[in-house]
Amino acid sequence: MALWGGRFTSNPAEAVFALSRSIDFDWRLAPYDLRSSLAHLSVLEKAKLLQPTDANAIRGALKELQEEVALGTFAPIPEDEDVHSALERGLMLKLGSVGGALRAGRSRNDQVATDLRLYAIDHMLHLGQSVIDLQNAILVKASEYIDAPAPGFTHMQHAQPVSFGHELAKHAHALQRDVDRIQDWFARTSLSPLGAGALAGSSLSLDPLSSATDLGFAGAIPNSIDAVSDRDFVAEALFILAMIGLHLSRMGEEWCLWASTEFGWAKIDDAYATGSSIMPQKKNPDIAELARGKAGRLVGNLTGVLTMLKGLPFAYNRDLQEDKEPLFDSLDTLDLVLPAFTGMVATTHFNREKMAAAAPTGFSLATEIADYLVRAGIPFAQAHEAAGAVVHLCESTGKQLHELSDGEFAAIHPSLKSDVREVLTVDGALKSRGTFGGTAPSEVALQISTLRGNISINSTWITNESKRFSGMMGA
C-alpha cells in the first residue's frame, strides 16, 4: 500500500514503482521500524492525540507484528513499496482505519533515518565484538612468539631483527583503533531523528526527547532539517568498516607471504585452507586472499555513498535511498570474513627455526654497528657511513658482519674495536631495544599486557551497550 496519493489522479507507472520500490533490501529494518513505532505511539498517547483504547489496540498490534516478523509469518508482498508501507499494511489488516492513526506527526523521512540509526548501532556493536575476538586471537599468538626472533622488513627488504610477537601484535594495535573509532562513532550516532517529521518538526505537541529516551538514544538531533538529511553516520560507519577491511587485507597479504614456499614461516591449519581442483599438492591460503579481496568491495561502498551525498541540497532527497545497500553489504561482508579470519589466525603455527635463521640475514645487524659507534662518541652521520662501509666490505668478500677480522674493522674506523662483535647478535639486538614501543621481548610483553587491558575495557563497553540496546529492543 502507498503512504501517499490524495493529490494524484493515477497510480505510478509500473517502471516508476519498480524503481522506487525498496522493500527487497529495507525489509531488514522491520524490527527497528516497529520499535520506533512503539516509541512514537507513546509520544502520541502522552500528547492525548490518541484515545487510550486506540493507543492500546495499536500497541498490541505492533507487538503482535514484532513476533510475526521475527517468526517470518508476516512478510512483504509485491504491492508493498517499502518497509514502512508493509508494516502499516499489517496494522491496517489488524485494526482497520485505526492503524493509520500512528502516522500522525511522523514522516517516512524521520522514520527511516531513525530505523537506520538503530540498525547501524546494533550491528556496529556486534561487529566491534568480532574485531575484539580477532584482537584476542592475535595477542594469544603474539604472546606465544614474543621470544621468537624474525627479520623485520621495510620496503619488503630485511631491515632489523624483531620479536615475531611484536610483528604479530602490531595488527592488534591497528584493530584497536578500529574499535576506538566505533566508540567515537557511537557517541555521534546516538541521537534520534524521530520527531523531525518531513523536515520542519511538527505542529502537534510531540516530544522528540521523550521518544529518543524510549529508543535508547542519548538525545535528539537539535535541527529537524539536519535530522532527516544527515547520513554522516552511514559514511562514517562505512569508513570504519573499510578501515577494518584494509587492516584485514594487510594481514592477509602477510599470511599469504609467510605461507609461501619462499618464506615457509607459516603453516595454516587444514580447516582454514583450500586445495586445487587440478594440482593435488596445493594448499592455498584462501581465507587470507578472500579477506584481501573483500577490502576493495568495502572501499567501493564507502566511495559510492560519499559520491551520492556530495551534492544533495536542503533536506531529504530520494537519493538517500542509496545509503542502505552499501551499509548492509559492508556489515554483511565483515560479519562473514571476521570469524573465518579469526579462526585462521588462532590455528596458524609458525616455524621458529626458519624465522630465527633468517633474522640476521641481509646484514640486518648493520645498525648495531652504527649504534656502537654512537655510544663511542662518534656522530651518527659518520657512524652510518662506517657501518655502510662494513656492509660493502662484507658484500665484496662474501663474509658476514661478525666474520670480519679486527684489522678489517679497524681499517674502516679506528673506534671499531674487537668487542663490536658482542653487539652483532640477534638476541643482543632485540634486548637492546627496550624503549617504549620497542621490540625487546620485555617491552613487547608489556605492550601486550597494556593492550589486553584496553581490550577488556572495550569489550565491557560493547557488552553493556549491547545489553542495554537489546533491552530497549524489547520495550
Tab-separated table of C-alpha atoms in Angstrom:
chain	number	residue	atom	x	y	z
A	1	MET	CA	0.000	0.000	0.000
A	2	ALA	CA	1.140	3.545	-0.712
A	3	LEU	CA	1.510	6.072	2.099
A	4	TRP	CA	0.598	8.944	-0.180
A	5	GLY	CA	-1.693	9.626	-3.144
A	6	GLY	CA	-4.520	12.016	-2.278
A	7	ARG	CA	-3.458	14.680	-4.731
A	8	PHE	CA	-2.705	12.166	-7.513
A	9	THR	CA	-5.220	11.037	-10.096
A	10	SER	CA	-3.395	7.864	-11.104
A	11	ASN	CA	-1.029	5.317	-9.691
A	12	PRO	CA	2.695	5.414	-10.538
A	13	ALA	CA	3.745	3.826	-13.789
A	14	GLU	CA	4.964	0.262	-13.370
A	15	ALA	CA	8.531	1.304	-14.190
A	16	VAL	CA	8.388	4.099	-11.603
A	17	PHE	CA	7.109	1.746	-8.908
A	18	ALA	CA	9.844	-0.770	-9.743
A	19	LEU	CA	12.491	1.945	-9.470
A	20	SER	CA	11.068	3.359	-6.237
A	21	ARG	CA	10.482	0.024	-4.527
A	22	SER	CA	12.980	-0.636	-1.742
A	23	ILE	CA	11.274	-3.443	0.181
A	24	ASP	CA	13.673	-6.028	-1.249
A	25	PHE	CA	16.517	-4.577	0.783
A	26	ASP	CA	14.973	-2.422	3.527
A	27	TRP	CA	12.790	-5.178	5.000
A	28	ARG	CA	15.655	-5.953	7.374
A	29	LEU	CA	14.771	-2.657	9.085
A	30	ALA	CA	11.364	-4.038	10.111
A	31	PRO	CA	12.256	-4.829	13.772
A	32	TYR	CA	13.698	-1.340	14.174
A	33	ASP	CA	10.732	0.299	12.460
A	34	LEU	CA	8.372	-1.447	14.858
A	35	ARG	CA	10.479	-0.351	17.786
A	36	SER	CA	10.438	3.286	16.648
A	37	SER	CA	6.694	2.998	16.026
A	38	LEU	CA	6.156	1.973	19.651
A	39	ALA	CA	8.152	4.976	20.812
A	40	HIS	CA	6.168	7.284	18.529
A	41	LEU	CA	2.935	5.755	19.791
A	42	SER	CA	3.898	6.614	23.368
A	43	VAL	CA	4.506	10.237	22.377
A	44	LEU	CA	1.126	10.479	20.626
A	45	GLU	CA	-0.564	8.936	23.628
A	46	LYS	CA	1.098	11.299	26.117
A	47	ALA	CA	0.072	14.250	23.941
A	48	LYS	CA	-3.526	12.959	24.081
A	49	LEU	CA	-3.604	12.737	20.294
A	50	LEU	CA	-4.935	9.182	20.542
A	51	GLN	CA	-7.716	7.766	22.639
A	52	PRO	CA	-6.398	5.278	25.228
A	53	THR	CA	-8.408	2.446	23.687
A	54	ASP	CA	-6.970	3.160	20.232
A	55	ALA	CA	-3.440	3.501	21.628
A	56	ASN	CA	-3.731	0.168	23.442
A	57	ALA	CA	-5.049	-1.502	20.320
A	58	ILE	CA	-2.196	-0.149	18.206
A	59	ARG	CA	0.373	-1.137	20.841
A	60	GLY	CA	-0.974	-4.667	20.930
A	61	ALA	CA	-0.962	-4.902	17.144
A	62	LEU	CA	2.616	-3.605	16.937
A	63	LYS	CA	3.783	-6.200	19.442
A	64	GLU	CA	1.973	-8.902	17.500
A	65	LEU	CA	3.744	-7.713	14.367
A	66	GLN	CA	7.092	-7.868	16.194
A	67	GLU	CA	6.506	-11.552	16.902
A	68	GLU	CA	5.206	-12.268	13.411
A	69	VAL	CA	8.136	-10.512	11.719
A	70	ALA	CA	10.579	-12.415	13.922
A	71	LEU	CA	8.889	-15.719	13.061
A	72	GLY	CA	8.516	-14.843	9.384
A	73	THR	CA	4.740	-15.230	9.454
A	74	PHE	CA	4.287	-11.618	8.356
A	75	ALA	CA	6.284	-10.688	5.269
A	76	PRO	CA	6.171	-8.213	2.386
A	77	ILE	CA	4.006	-8.707	-0.676
A	78	PRO	CA	4.719	-7.470	-4.222
A	79	GLU	CA	2.460	-4.447	-3.749
A	80	ASP	CA	4.493	-3.123	-0.788
A	81	GLU	CA	6.744	-0.215	-1.681
A	82	ASP	CA	8.981	-0.225	1.389
A	83	VAL	CA	9.242	-1.489	4.959
A	84	HIS	CA	7.087	1.360	6.289
A	85	SER	CA	4.168	0.729	3.930
A	86	ALA	CA	4.371	-3.026	4.517
A	87	LEU	CA	4.119	-2.642	8.283
A	88	GLU	CA	1.310	-0.094	8.034
A	89	ARG	CA	-0.492	-2.607	5.845
A	90	GLY	CA	-0.039	-5.099	8.666
A	91	LEU	CA	-1.517	-2.670	11.176
A	92	MET	CA	-4.484	-1.897	8.920
A	93	LEU	CA	-5.159	-5.610	8.452
A	94	LYS	CA	-5.352	-6.000	12.218
A	95	LEU	CA	-7.091	-2.757	13.157
A	96	GLY	CA	-8.708	-1.237	10.086
A	97	SER	CA	-8.566	2.549	9.832
A	98	VAL	CA	-7.331	2.876	13.417
A	99	GLY	CA	-3.977	1.524	12.242
A	100	GLY	CA	-3.471	4.627	10.139
A	101	ALA	CA	-3.592	6.900	13.211
A	102	LEU	CA	0.031	6.099	14.021
A	103	ARG	CA	1.193	8.151	11.050
A	104	ALA	CA	0.266	11.439	12.754
A	105	GLY	CA	3.269	13.717	13.259
A	106	ARG	CA	5.638	11.305	11.545
A	107	SER	CA	7.139	11.155	8.050
A	108	ARG	CA	8.994	8.386	6.310
A	109	ASN	CA	11.886	10.885	6.318
A	110	ASP	CA	12.418	10.875	10.085
A	111	GLN	CA	11.175	7.302	10.324
A	112	VAL	CA	13.784	5.767	8.046
A	113	ALA	CA	16.573	7.911	9.483
A	114	THR	CA	15.655	6.588	12.934
A	115	ASP	CA	15.386	2.973	11.791
A	116	LEU	CA	18.736	3.072	10.037
A	117	ARG	CA	20.499	4.558	13.058
A	118	LEU	CA	19.053	1.854	15.282
A	119	TYR	CA	20.090	-0.836	12.829
A	120	ALA	CA	23.584	0.608	12.439
A	121	ILE	CA	24.149	0.856	16.198
A	122	ASP	CA	23.010	-2.722	16.762
A	123	HIS	CA	25.230	-4.157	14.040
A	124	MET	CA	28.289	-1.985	14.653
A	125	LEU	CA	28.320	-3.101	18.305
A	126	HIS	CA	28.153	-6.724	17.182
A	127	LEU	CA	30.948	-6.140	14.695
A	128	GLY	CA	33.057	-4.407	17.337
A	129	GLN	CA	32.973	-7.581	19.421
A	130	SER	CA	34.047	-9.614	16.400
A	131	VAL	CA	37.035	-7.301	15.958
A	132	ILE	CA	37.881	-7.796	19.640
A	133	ASP	CA	37.708	-11.572	19.146
A	134	LEU	CA	40.296	-11.217	16.381
A	135	GLN	CA	42.464	-8.984	18.566
A	136	ASN	CA	42.448	-11.617	21.294
A	137	ALA	CA	43.409	-14.349	18.812
A	138	ILE	CA	46.291	-12.213	17.555
A	139	LEU	CA	47.548	-11.496	21.072
A	140	VAL	CA	47.470	-15.173	22.024
A	141	LYS	CA	49.753	-15.851	19.055
A	142	ALA	CA	51.882	-12.787	19.760
A	143	SER	CA	52.444	-13.933	23.349
A	144	GLU	CA	53.444	-17.368	22.109
A	145	TYR	CA	56.142	-15.878	19.852
A	146	ILE	CA	57.472	-12.999	21.969
A	147	ASP	CA	60.848	-14.706	22.267
A	148	ALA	CA	60.978	-15.778	18.591
A	149	PRO	CA	63.351	-13.599	16.528
A	150	ALA	CA	62.494	-12.862	12.909
A	151	PRO	CA	63.573	-10.411	10.243
A	152	GLY	CA	61.771	-7.095	10.345
A	153	PHE	CA	61.031	-5.558	6.955
A	154	THR	CA	60.829	-2.143	5.367
A	155	HIS	CA	60.344	-1.821	1.604
A	156	MET	CA	59.988	-5.639	1.657
A	157	GLN	CA	63.734	-5.826	2.419
A	158	HIS	CA	65.363	-7.131	5.575
A	159	ALA	CA	65.724	-4.183	7.935
A	160	GLN	CA	66.374	-5.132	11.587
A	161	PRO	CA	65.627	-8.210	13.682
A	162	VAL	CA	62.386	-8.054	15.628
A	163	SER	CA	60.427	-10.179	18.031
A	164	PHE	CA	57.886	-12.058	15.920
A	165	GLY	CA	55.396	-11.450	18.724
A	166	HIS	CA	55.976	-7.747	18.129
A	167	GLU	CA	55.322	-8.247	14.422
A	168	LEU	CA	52.031	-10.008	15.099
A	169	ALA	CA	50.872	-7.634	17.830
A	170	LYS	CA	51.052	-4.635	15.524
A	171	HIS	CA	47.849	-5.835	13.912
A	172	ALA	CA	46.035	-5.914	17.258
A	173	HIS	CA	47.040	-2.274	17.751
A	174	ALA	CA	45.624	-1.337	14.338
A	175	LEU	CA	42.378	-3.118	15.172
A	176	GLN	CA	42.292	-1.286	18.500
A	177	ARG	CA	41.998	1.972	16.588
A	178	ASP	CA	39.046	0.474	14.699
A	179	VAL	CA	37.250	-0.343	17.950
A	180	ASP	CA	38.055	3.142	19.265
A	181	ARG	CA	36.544	4.571	16.098
A	182	ILE	CA	33.363	2.564	16.679
A	183	GLN	CA	33.086	4.104	20.139
A	184	ASP	CA	33.626	7.608	18.758
A	185	TRP	CA	31.074	6.921	16.023
A	186	PHE	CA	28.582	5.629	18.569
A	187	ALA	CA	28.709	8.894	20.542
A	188	ARG	CA	27.801	10.900	17.443
A	189	THR	CA	25.240	8.415	16.159
A	190	SER	CA	23.312	8.041	19.408
A	191	LEU	CA	20.957	10.941	18.627
A	192	SER	CA	17.377	10.437	17.481
A	193	PRO	CA	15.848	11.976	14.329
A	194	LEU	CA	12.332	10.891	15.340
A	195	GLY	CA	10.031	13.872	15.680
A	196	ALA	CA	11.652	15.867	12.902
A	197	GLY	CA	8.768	14.959	10.600
A	198	ALA	CA	9.370	15.582	6.921
A	199	LEU	CA	11.880	18.345	7.727
A	200	ALA	CA	10.302	21.076	9.900
A	201	GLY	CA	9.268	19.296	13.068
A	202	SER	CA	5.584	19.040	13.952
A	203	SER	CA	2.746	21.376	14.875
A	204	LEU	CA	1.418	18.582	17.070
A	205	SER	CA	2.582	18.617	20.681
A	206	LEU	CA	5.147	15.843	20.247
A	207	ASP	CA	8.203	15.277	22.433
A	208	PRO	CA	11.271	14.179	20.423
A	209	LEU	CA	13.389	13.988	23.578
A	210	SER	CA	10.938	11.535	25.124
A	211	SER	CA	10.955	9.230	22.103
A	212	ALA	CA	14.757	9.474	21.984
A	213	THR	CA	14.930	8.246	25.577
A	214	ASP	CA	12.463	5.440	24.870
A	215	LEU	CA	14.643	4.284	21.966
A	216	GLY	CA	17.855	4.349	23.992
A	217	PHE	CA	19.423	7.341	22.263
A	218	ALA	CA	21.469	9.821	24.280
A	219	GLY	CA	19.364	12.699	22.920
A	220	ALA	CA	17.592	14.098	19.889
A	221	ILE	CA	19.147	15.825	16.874
A	222	PRO	CA	18.749	19.570	17.560
A	223	ASN	CA	17.917	20.624	13.985
A	224	SER	CA	14.970	18.960	12.281
A	225	ILE	CA	16.268	19.612	8.763
A	226	ASP	CA	19.621	18.097	9.614
A	227	ALA	CA	17.849	15.204	11.319
A	228	VAL	CA	16.241	13.935	8.104
A	229	SER	CA	19.124	14.709	5.742
A	230	ASP	CA	22.165	13.667	7.809
A	231	ARG	CA	23.847	10.482	6.697
A	232	ASP	CA	27.244	11.248	8.193
A	233	PHE	CA	26.722	8.250	10.437
A	234	VAL	CA	26.433	5.983	7.377
A	235	ALA	CA	29.544	7.447	5.727
A	236	GLU	CA	31.488	7.235	8.990
A	237	ALA	CA	30.396	3.662	9.560
A	238	LEU	CA	31.441	2.750	6.031
A	239	PHE	CA	34.828	4.380	6.612
A	240	ILE	CA	35.320	2.362	9.799
A	241	LEU	CA	34.273	-0.816	8.007
A	242	ALA	CA	36.613	-0.018	5.111
A	243	MET	CA	39.494	0.534	7.548
A	244	ILE	CA	38.792	-2.804	9.202
A	245	GLY	CA	38.811	-4.324	5.728
A	246	LEU	CA	42.136	-2.657	4.925
A	247	HIS	CA	43.658	-3.968	8.138
A	248	LEU	CA	42.416	-7.469	7.326
A	249	SER	CA	43.807	-7.096	3.821
A	250	ARG	CA	47.261	-6.173	5.122
A	251	MET	CA	47.192	-9.117	7.484
A	252	GLY	CA	46.002	-11.360	4.683
A	253	GLU	CA	48.901	-10.271	2.491
A	254	GLU	CA	51.396	-11.157	5.212
A	255	TRP	CA	49.757	-14.532	5.820
A	256	CYS	CA	49.996	-15.276	2.092
A	257	LEU	CA	53.685	-14.384	2.074
A	258	TRP	CA	54.500	-16.283	5.253
A	259	ALA	CA	52.689	-19.395	3.972
A	260	SER	CA	54.584	-19.373	0.661
A	261	THR	CA	57.336	-21.873	-0.065
A	262	GLU	CA	59.807	-18.995	-0.341
A	263	PHE	CA	59.131	-17.875	3.236
A	264	GLY	CA	57.993	-21.157	4.736
A	265	TRP	CA	57.224	-19.489	8.056
A	266	ALA	CA	53.513	-20.176	8.460
A	267	LYS	CA	51.592	-23.441	8.472
A	268	ILE	CA	47.908	-22.702	8.040
A	269	ASP	CA	45.581	-25.268	9.570
A	270	ASP	CA	43.841	-27.513	7.059
A	271	ALA	CA	40.448	-26.271	8.267
A	272	TYR	CA	41.348	-22.759	7.097
A	273	ALA	CA	42.926	-23.556	3.735
A	274	THR	CA	41.734	-24.992	0.447
A	275	GLY	CA	43.158	-27.149	-2.333
A	276	SER	CA	43.352	-27.088	-6.098
A	277	SER	CA	40.969	-28.826	-8.487
A	278	ILE	CA	43.890	-29.891	-10.687
A	279	MET	CA	47.079	-29.784	-8.568
A	280	PRO	CA	46.773	-32.268	-5.700
A	281	GLN	CA	49.746	-30.886	-3.766
A	282	LYS	CA	48.319	-27.380	-3.360
A	283	LYS	CA	47.334	-25.840	-0.039
A	284	ASN	CA	46.056	-22.344	-0.671
A	285	PRO	CA	45.605	-19.527	1.875
A	286	ASP	CA	42.151	-18.708	0.539
A	287	ILE	CA	40.853	-17.094	3.741
A	288	ALA	CA	43.701	-14.571	3.651
A	289	GLU	CA	43.170	-13.972	-0.058
A	290	LEU	CA	39.417	-13.519	0.275
A	291	ALA	CA	39.904	-11.024	3.098
A	292	ARG	CA	42.386	-9.162	0.922
A	293	GLY	CA	39.945	-9.139	-1.980
A	294	LYS	CA	36.931	-8.015	0.062
A	295	ALA	CA	38.732	-4.790	1.001
A	296	GLY	CA	38.052	-3.413	-2.480
A	297	ARG	CA	34.342	-4.001	-2.016
A	298	LEU	CA	34.348	-2.184	1.318
A	299	VAL	CA	36.230	0.795	-0.097
A	300	GLY	CA	33.820	0.829	-3.055
A	301	ASN	CA	30.787	1.008	-0.764
A	302	LEU	CA	32.296	3.979	1.058
A	303	THR	CA	33.131	5.728	-2.195
A	304	GLY	CA	29.644	5.167	-3.570
A	305	VAL	CA	27.909	6.717	-0.562
A	306	LEU	CA	30.281	9.682	-0.388
A	307	THR	CA	29.668	10.358	-4.066
A	308	MET	CA	25.903	10.085	-3.589
A	309	LEU	CA	25.972	12.539	-0.662
A	310	LYS	CA	28.274	15.152	-2.120
A	311	GLY	CA	25.713	17.307	-3.949
A	312	LEU	CA	22.460	16.874	-2.021
A	313	PRO	CA	20.702	20.212	-1.327
A	314	PHE	CA	18.375	21.192	1.501
A	315	ALA	CA	16.597	18.415	3.425
A	316	TYR	CA	15.559	14.909	2.358
A	317	ASN	CA	16.146	13.747	-1.227
A	318	ARG	CA	15.277	10.355	-2.676
A	319	ASP	CA	18.960	9.855	-3.452
A	320	LEU	CA	19.242	8.849	0.201
A	321	GLN	CA	17.571	5.549	-0.638
A	322	GLU	CA	21.066	4.590	-1.831
A	323	ASP	CA	22.500	4.722	1.704
A	324	LYS	CA	21.230	1.334	2.855
A	325	GLU	CA	22.525	-1.314	0.487
A	326	PRO	CA	26.196	-0.271	0.793
A	327	LEU	CA	25.938	-0.217	4.591
A	328	PHE	CA	24.147	-3.565	4.704
A	329	ASP	CA	26.662	-5.086	2.306
A	330	SER	CA	29.710	-3.876	4.229
A	331	LEU	CA	28.334	-5.115	7.541
A	332	ASP	CA	27.390	-8.468	5.979
A	333	THR	CA	30.799	-8.794	4.341
A	334	LEU	CA	32.766	-8.299	7.547
A	335	ASP	CA	30.340	-10.455	9.503
A	336	LEU	CA	31.269	-13.221	7.064
A	337	VAL	CA	35.023	-12.569	6.921
A	338	LEU	CA	35.934	-11.912	10.559
A	339	PRO	CA	35.051	-15.304	12.120
A	340	ALA	CA	36.914	-17.204	9.386
A	341	PHE	CA	39.913	-14.896	9.598
A	342	THR	CA	39.994	-15.175	13.392
A	343	GLY	CA	39.961	-18.950	13.141
A	344	MET	CA	42.825	-18.876	10.638
A	345	VAL	CA	44.935	-16.702	12.938
A	346	ALA	CA	44.194	-18.794	16.020
A	347	THR	CA	45.214	-22.075	14.340
A	348	THR	CA	48.304	-20.969	12.405
A	349	HIS	CA	51.682	-22.326	13.534
A	350	PHE	CA	54.955	-20.549	12.765
A	351	ASN	CA	58.378	-22.077	12.134
A	352	ARG	CA	60.672	-20.627	14.810
A	353	GLU	CA	63.806	-22.136	13.301
A	354	LYS	CA	63.294	-20.667	9.843
A	355	MET	CA	62.446	-17.230	11.236
A	356	ALA	CA	65.449	-17.256	13.558
A	357	ALA	CA	67.786	-18.361	10.778
A	358	ALA	CA	66.549	-15.530	8.568
A	359	ALA	CA	66.710	-12.854	11.284
A	360	PRO	CA	70.385	-11.835	10.812
A	361	THR	CA	70.478	-12.244	7.012
A	362	GLY	CA	70.596	-9.308	4.673
A	363	PHE	CA	73.040	-7.569	7.037
A	364	SER	CA	70.142	-6.677	9.297
A	365	LEU	CA	72.528	-6.085	12.217
A	366	ALA	CA	74.371	-3.249	10.460
A	367	THR	CA	72.529	-0.638	12.522
A	368	GLU	CA	74.082	-2.200	15.638
A	369	ILE	CA	77.498	-1.150	14.325
A	370	ALA	CA	76.331	2.438	13.841
A	371	ASP	CA	74.808	2.499	17.341
A	372	TYR	CA	78.044	1.031	18.767
A	373	LEU	CA	79.991	3.922	17.276
A	374	VAL	CA	77.479	6.483	18.561
A	375	ARG	CA	77.971	5.118	22.076
A	376	ALA	CA	81.710	5.596	21.487
A	377	GLY	CA	81.092	9.297	20.826
A	378	ILE	CA	81.100	9.264	17.024
A	379	PRO	CA	78.487	11.496	15.299
A	380	PHE	CA	75.779	9.375	13.753
A	381	ALA	CA	76.428	10.626	10.214
A	382	GLN	CA	79.992	9.260	10.430
A	383	ALA	CA	78.828	6.124	12.211
A	384	HIS	CA	76.293	5.490	9.439
A	385	GLU	CA	78.992	5.834	6.772
A	386	ALA	CA	81.283	3.453	8.632
A	387	ALA	CA	78.544	0.841	9.070
A	388	GLY	CA	77.759	1.123	5.358
A	389	ALA	CA	81.410	0.589	4.549
A	390	VAL	CA	81.416	-2.552	6.718
A	391	VAL	CA	78.447	-3.902	4.726
A	392	HIS	CA	80.203	-3.069	1.447
A	393	LEU	CA	83.315	-4.935	2.563
A	394	CYS	CA	81.236	-7.972	3.567
A	395	GLU	CA	79.471	-7.995	0.206
A	396	SER	CA	82.762	-7.801	-1.682
A	397	THR	CA	84.432	-10.546	0.392
A	398	GLY	CA	81.441	-12.833	0.878
A	399	LYS	CA	81.615	-12.556	4.654
A	400	GLN	CA	79.018	-11.901	7.321
A	401	LEU	CA	79.428	-8.928	9.661
A	402	HIS	CA	80.777	-10.887	12.597
A	403	GLU	CA	83.295	-12.703	10.356
A	404	LEU	CA	85.411	-9.619	9.665
A	405	SER	CA	88.795	-9.523	11.384
A	406	ASP	CA	89.835	-6.934	13.977
A	407	GLY	CA	92.088	-5.388	11.360
A	408	GLU	CA	89.289	-5.094	8.818
A	409	PHE	CA	87.032	-3.397	11.355
A	410	ALA	CA	89.781	-1.007	12.450
A	411	ALA	CA	90.659	-0.147	8.844
A	412	ILE	CA	87.127	1.107	8.311
A	413	HIS	CA	87.017	3.126	11.551
A	414	PRO	CA	89.509	3.193	14.425
A	415	SER	CA	86.715	3.138	17.004
A	416	LEU	CA	85.556	-0.270	15.813
A	417	LYS	CA	87.184	-2.497	18.428
A	418	SER	CA	87.051	-6.249	18.744
A	419	ASP	CA	84.145	-6.036	21.197
A	420	VAL	CA	81.928	-4.787	18.363
A	421	ARG	CA	81.131	-8.444	17.764
A	422	GLU	CA	79.277	-8.511	21.067
A	423	VAL	CA	76.520	-6.364	19.579
A	424	LEU	CA	76.369	-8.383	16.368
A	425	THR	CA	73.880	-10.930	17.718
A	426	VAL	CA	70.184	-11.123	17.134
A	427	ASP	CA	69.480	-11.726	20.815
A	428	GLY	CA	71.508	-8.661	21.807
A	429	ALA	CA	69.855	-6.529	19.146
A	430	LEU	CA	66.387	-7.463	20.396
A	431	LYS	CA	67.137	-6.979	24.087
A	432	SER	CA	68.764	-3.600	23.486
A	433	ARG	CA	65.578	-2.136	22.012
A	434	GLY	CA	63.705	-1.706	25.253
A	435	THR	CA	62.489	1.818	24.598
A	436	PHE	CA	58.751	2.477	24.775
A	437	GLY	CA	57.077	0.612	21.912
A	438	GLY	CA	60.312	-1.187	21.019
A	439	THR	CA	60.854	-4.801	20.044
A	440	ALA	CA	62.669	-6.026	23.167
A	441	PRO	CA	60.757	-9.098	24.401
A	442	SER	CA	60.250	-7.491	27.813
A	443	GLU	CA	58.772	-4.387	26.207
A	444	VAL	CA	56.585	-6.452	23.844
A	445	ALA	CA	55.180	-8.342	26.830
A	446	LEU	CA	54.318	-5.014	28.478
A	447	GLN	CA	52.682	-3.739	25.272
A	448	ILE	CA	50.543	-6.867	25.019
A	449	SER	CA	49.517	-6.594	28.666
A	450	THR	CA	48.521	-2.949	28.256
A	451	LEU	CA	46.581	-3.695	25.081
A	452	ARG	CA	44.751	-6.554	26.774
A	453	GLY	CA	43.641	-4.118	29.452
A	454	ASN	CA	42.282	-1.747	26.818
A	455	ILE	CA	40.546	-4.614	25.030
A	456	SER	CA	38.886	-5.672	28.279
A	457	ILE	CA	37.544	-2.149	28.809
A	458	ASN	CA	36.238	-2.001	25.241
A	459	SER	CA	34.664	-5.428	25.474
A	460	THR	CA	32.852	-4.440	28.673
A	461	TRP	CA	31.573	-1.282	26.995
A	462	ILE	CA	30.266	-3.240	24.000
A	463	THR	CA	28.648	-5.838	26.257
A	464	ASN	CA	26.923	-3.190	28.353
A	465	GLU	CA	25.690	-1.187	25.358
A	466	SER	CA	24.520	-4.341	23.597
A	467	LYS	CA	22.588	-5.474	26.690
A	468	ARG	CA	21.056	-2.039	27.105
A	469	PHE	CA	20.218	-1.910	23.424
A	470	SER	CA	18.676	-5.375	23.377
A	471	GLY	CA	16.678	-4.409	26.463
A	472	MET	CA	15.344	-1.368	24.652
A	473	MET	CA	14.506	-3.553	21.649
A	474	GLY	CA	12.072	-5.445	23.826
A	475	ALA	CA	10.445	-2.253	25.095
